[in-house]
Each structure stands twice: as C-alpha cells, then as structure tokens.
Short mmCIF file of C-alpha atoms in Angstrom, two decimals:
data_model
loop_
_atom_site.label_atom_id
_atom_site.label_comp_id
_atom_site.label_asym_id
_atom_site.label_seq_id
_atom_site.Cartn_x
_atom_site.Cartn_y
_atom_site.Cartn_z
CA MET A 3 -18.68 -49.14 44.01
CA THR A 4 -20.31 -46.56 41.80
CA ARG A 5 -20.49 -42.94 42.79
CA GLU A 6 -23.69 -41.02 42.46
CA PHE A 7 -23.70 -37.97 40.16
CA THR A 8 -25.12 -35.19 42.30
CA GLY A 9 -26.09 -31.60 41.80
CA TRP A 10 -22.74 -30.54 43.28
CA HIS A 11 -20.94 -32.39 40.51
CA MET A 12 -23.07 -30.64 37.90
CA LEU A 13 -22.43 -27.29 39.57
CA GLY A 14 -18.67 -27.96 39.48
CA ILE A 15 -18.77 -28.82 35.79
CA MET A 16 -20.80 -25.69 34.99
CA VAL A 17 -18.48 -23.43 37.02
CA VAL A 18 -15.40 -24.83 35.26
CA MET A 19 -16.98 -24.52 31.79
CA PHE A 20 -18.33 -21.00 32.20
CA GLY A 21 -15.24 -19.92 34.13
CA THR A 22 -13.07 -21.00 31.20
CA ILE A 23 -15.26 -19.12 28.71
CA ILE A 24 -15.27 -15.97 30.84
CA ALA A 25 -11.49 -16.13 31.38
CA VAL A 26 -10.84 -16.45 27.64
CA ASN A 27 -13.22 -13.57 26.84
CA LEU A 28 -11.60 -11.31 29.44
CA THR A 29 -8.12 -12.15 28.11
CA LEU A 30 -9.15 -11.35 24.53
CA ALA A 31 -10.85 -8.10 25.57
CA TYR A 32 -7.80 -7.02 27.58
CA ASN A 33 -5.44 -7.69 24.66
CA ALA A 34 -7.75 -5.88 22.22
CA VAL A 35 -7.81 -2.76 24.38
CA LYS A 36 -4.08 -2.93 25.18
CA THR A 37 -3.05 -3.04 21.51
CA PHE A 38 -5.61 -0.52 20.20
CA PRO A 39 -3.63 1.93 18.04
CA GLY A 40 -5.81 4.91 18.80
CA LEU A 41 -8.19 7.22 17.05
CA GLU A 42 -7.91 8.37 13.46
CA THR A 43 -9.28 11.77 14.41
CA ARG A 44 -10.42 13.46 17.61
CA ASN A 45 -13.71 14.76 16.23
CA SER A 46 -15.12 12.82 13.30
CA TYR A 47 -18.04 15.23 12.90
CA VAL A 48 -15.75 18.19 12.20
CA VAL A 49 -13.66 16.15 9.75
CA SER A 50 -16.80 14.93 7.98
CA GLN A 51 -17.84 18.50 7.16
CA SER A 52 -15.03 18.89 4.62
CA PHE A 53 -14.61 15.24 3.61
CA ASP A 54 -16.28 15.47 0.19
CA ALA A 55 -14.44 18.66 -0.77
CA ASP A 56 -11.11 17.21 0.39
CA ARG A 57 -11.70 14.00 -1.55
CA ALA A 58 -12.64 15.93 -4.71
CA ALA A 59 -9.48 18.05 -4.43
CA GLN A 60 -7.32 14.95 -3.99
CA ASN A 61 -8.97 13.19 -6.94
CA ALA A 62 -8.51 16.31 -9.10
CA LEU A 63 -4.74 15.94 -8.70
CA GLY A 64 -4.96 12.67 -10.65
CA TRP A 65 -2.14 11.08 -8.68
CA THR A 66 -1.49 7.36 -8.69
CA LEU A 67 0.66 5.75 -6.01
CA ASP A 68 2.84 2.72 -6.69
CA THR A 69 4.29 1.38 -3.44
CA GLN A 70 6.53 -1.57 -2.75
CA LEU A 71 7.82 -2.88 0.57
CA THR A 72 10.61 -5.31 1.26
CA HIS A 73 12.20 -6.12 4.60
CA THR A 74 14.74 -3.35 4.09
CA GLN A 75 13.24 -0.80 1.71
CA LEU A 76 10.04 1.12 1.07
CA SER A 77 9.58 2.71 -2.34
CA LEU A 78 6.87 5.13 -3.36
CA ALA A 79 6.40 6.33 -6.93
CA ILE A 80 3.74 8.96 -7.61
CA THR A 81 2.58 9.71 -11.12
CA ASP A 82 0.09 12.28 -12.34
CA ALA A 83 -2.68 11.76 -14.91
CA GLN A 84 -0.18 12.20 -17.78
CA GLY A 85 2.18 9.57 -16.32
CA ALA A 86 4.88 12.02 -15.21
CA HIS A 87 6.61 11.45 -11.87
CA VAL A 88 5.50 13.79 -9.09
CA THR A 89 7.61 14.50 -5.99
CA PRO A 90 5.38 16.42 -3.59
CA LYS A 91 6.29 17.74 -0.17
CA ILE A 92 5.90 15.10 2.52
CA ILE A 93 3.91 16.43 5.47
CA SER A 94 3.94 13.15 7.41
CA ALA A 95 4.59 9.48 6.77
CA THR A 96 4.21 6.57 9.15
CA LEU A 97 4.85 2.92 8.38
CA GLY A 98 3.35 0.59 10.94
CA ARG A 99 1.26 -2.42 11.69
CA ALA A 100 -2.50 -2.19 11.39
CA THR A 101 -3.19 -3.47 14.90
CA ASN A 102 -0.72 -1.64 17.15
CA VAL A 103 1.72 1.25 17.24
CA ALA A 104 4.67 -0.58 18.81
CA GLN A 105 6.46 -1.00 15.47
CA ASP A 106 5.54 2.37 13.93
CA MET A 107 8.40 4.12 12.16
CA THR A 108 8.83 7.36 10.26
CA PRO A 109 10.60 6.61 6.98
CA GLU A 110 13.18 9.13 5.77
CA PHE A 111 12.65 9.33 2.02
CA THR A 112 15.29 10.15 -0.56
CA ILE A 113 14.31 10.81 -4.16
CA ILE A 114 16.10 8.75 -6.81
CA ASP A 115 14.94 9.08 -10.42
CA GLY A 116 11.54 10.42 -9.36
CA VAL A 117 10.92 7.55 -6.91
CA MET A 118 10.92 8.14 -3.17
CA ARG A 119 12.86 5.45 -1.31
CA ALA A 120 13.44 4.87 2.39
CA ASP A 121 15.43 2.29 4.32
CA VAL A 122 13.18 0.47 6.78
CA ASP A 123 13.29 -2.52 9.11
CA ALA A 124 10.04 -4.28 8.23
CA GLY A 125 9.35 -7.82 9.28
CA ALA A 126 7.17 -10.15 7.26
CA GLY A 127 3.45 -9.49 7.24
CA TYR A 128 0.94 -6.71 6.73
CA TRP A 129 1.89 -3.04 7.08
CA ASN A 130 0.11 0.28 6.60
CA LEU A 131 1.71 3.37 5.15
CA ARG A 132 -0.18 6.44 6.36
CA ILE A 133 1.04 9.38 4.34
CA VAL A 134 0.10 13.04 3.95
CA LEU A 135 1.55 14.86 0.95
CA GLU A 136 1.20 18.44 -0.24
CA ALA A 137 0.87 19.39 -3.91
CA GLU A 138 2.42 22.56 -5.34
CA ASP A 139 -0.96 24.31 -5.10
CA GLY A 140 -1.24 23.48 -1.37
CA THR A 141 -3.74 20.61 -1.75
CA GLN A 142 -3.19 17.93 0.85
CA PHE A 143 -3.19 14.35 -0.40
CA ARG A 144 -3.89 11.72 2.28
CA ARG A 145 -3.67 7.98 1.80
CA ARG A 146 -3.42 4.83 3.86
CA VAL A 147 -1.77 2.18 1.72
CA GLN A 148 -1.87 -1.46 2.75
CA LEU A 149 1.39 -3.27 2.05
CA THR A 150 2.73 -6.78 2.51
CA ALA A 151 6.37 -7.56 3.22
CA LYS A 152 7.23 -11.14 2.38
#
C-alpha cells in the first residue's frame, strides 16, 4: 500500500525546515548579543574630533612595542626612535579575549631591564592587550595589540 504525498506532508516538511533555520539563527543572534564586549567609546563623534591630532602626537613619540605572551607571562618592551628602552607611566592595561569580557584581566607590570613583565593566566588562543600609556610630556599613547598564546 502506497501512501499519497499530500499538501499536509509538504507543509510539515516546510515547517520543520524553516523552523530549524529560524531556531539556529535565533540561537546565534542570542549568543552574539550575550557575549558582546561593549562599546569602545560612548560618543564616537566627540572622539573623532581629536583623532588625527592624537594619532600625530602618538606617532611623534616614535615608540615601537614588542609584546610577547605565553600562558604565564606577558612582556612588553617599548623602544623609542633611537632604540632606547622607554618605561612610560601605565594609565590602564587590560588583557582579554576579543569576543567577550569574561576573561579580562589587569596585568600588574614590573620593570626588569627596561622590559615590563606581568604574570598572567592566559589560555591558548587569541588575546588583545588594550593599553594606555603616558609619556613624560603628558602625551597619551593608546594601542590595542593582538597576541597569540600557544
């Protein structure tokens, strides 16, 4: 005995297919919003008004950052245009994942031979170091450095 394929069967197949697609999309959207790390700045227009001047002042410092991350240690060496080590004042430093703030940590740096080192608990994968430094002349130096701990 063969069963006839009716419109109700087709409707059932379509409901299951589209229901699956919608459920997956809603799950992905929920997880994207739940893990969103937040805004970089509250008012991007205000920040944009001084962006070029801030960037020029930072570039005028001539600083180069050399960062390394292992599972247990973060090191940051800053050199000026002449190659001399620079140890500026740290305004803020946050080491965290790019996609959420659950693992964010504030490294406590100690300076050893001109290199800033901090003990961290970093698992394998991609990390961001968001750091704000202050030069002797008061110029703020902001960077977001992408790191990989293997």
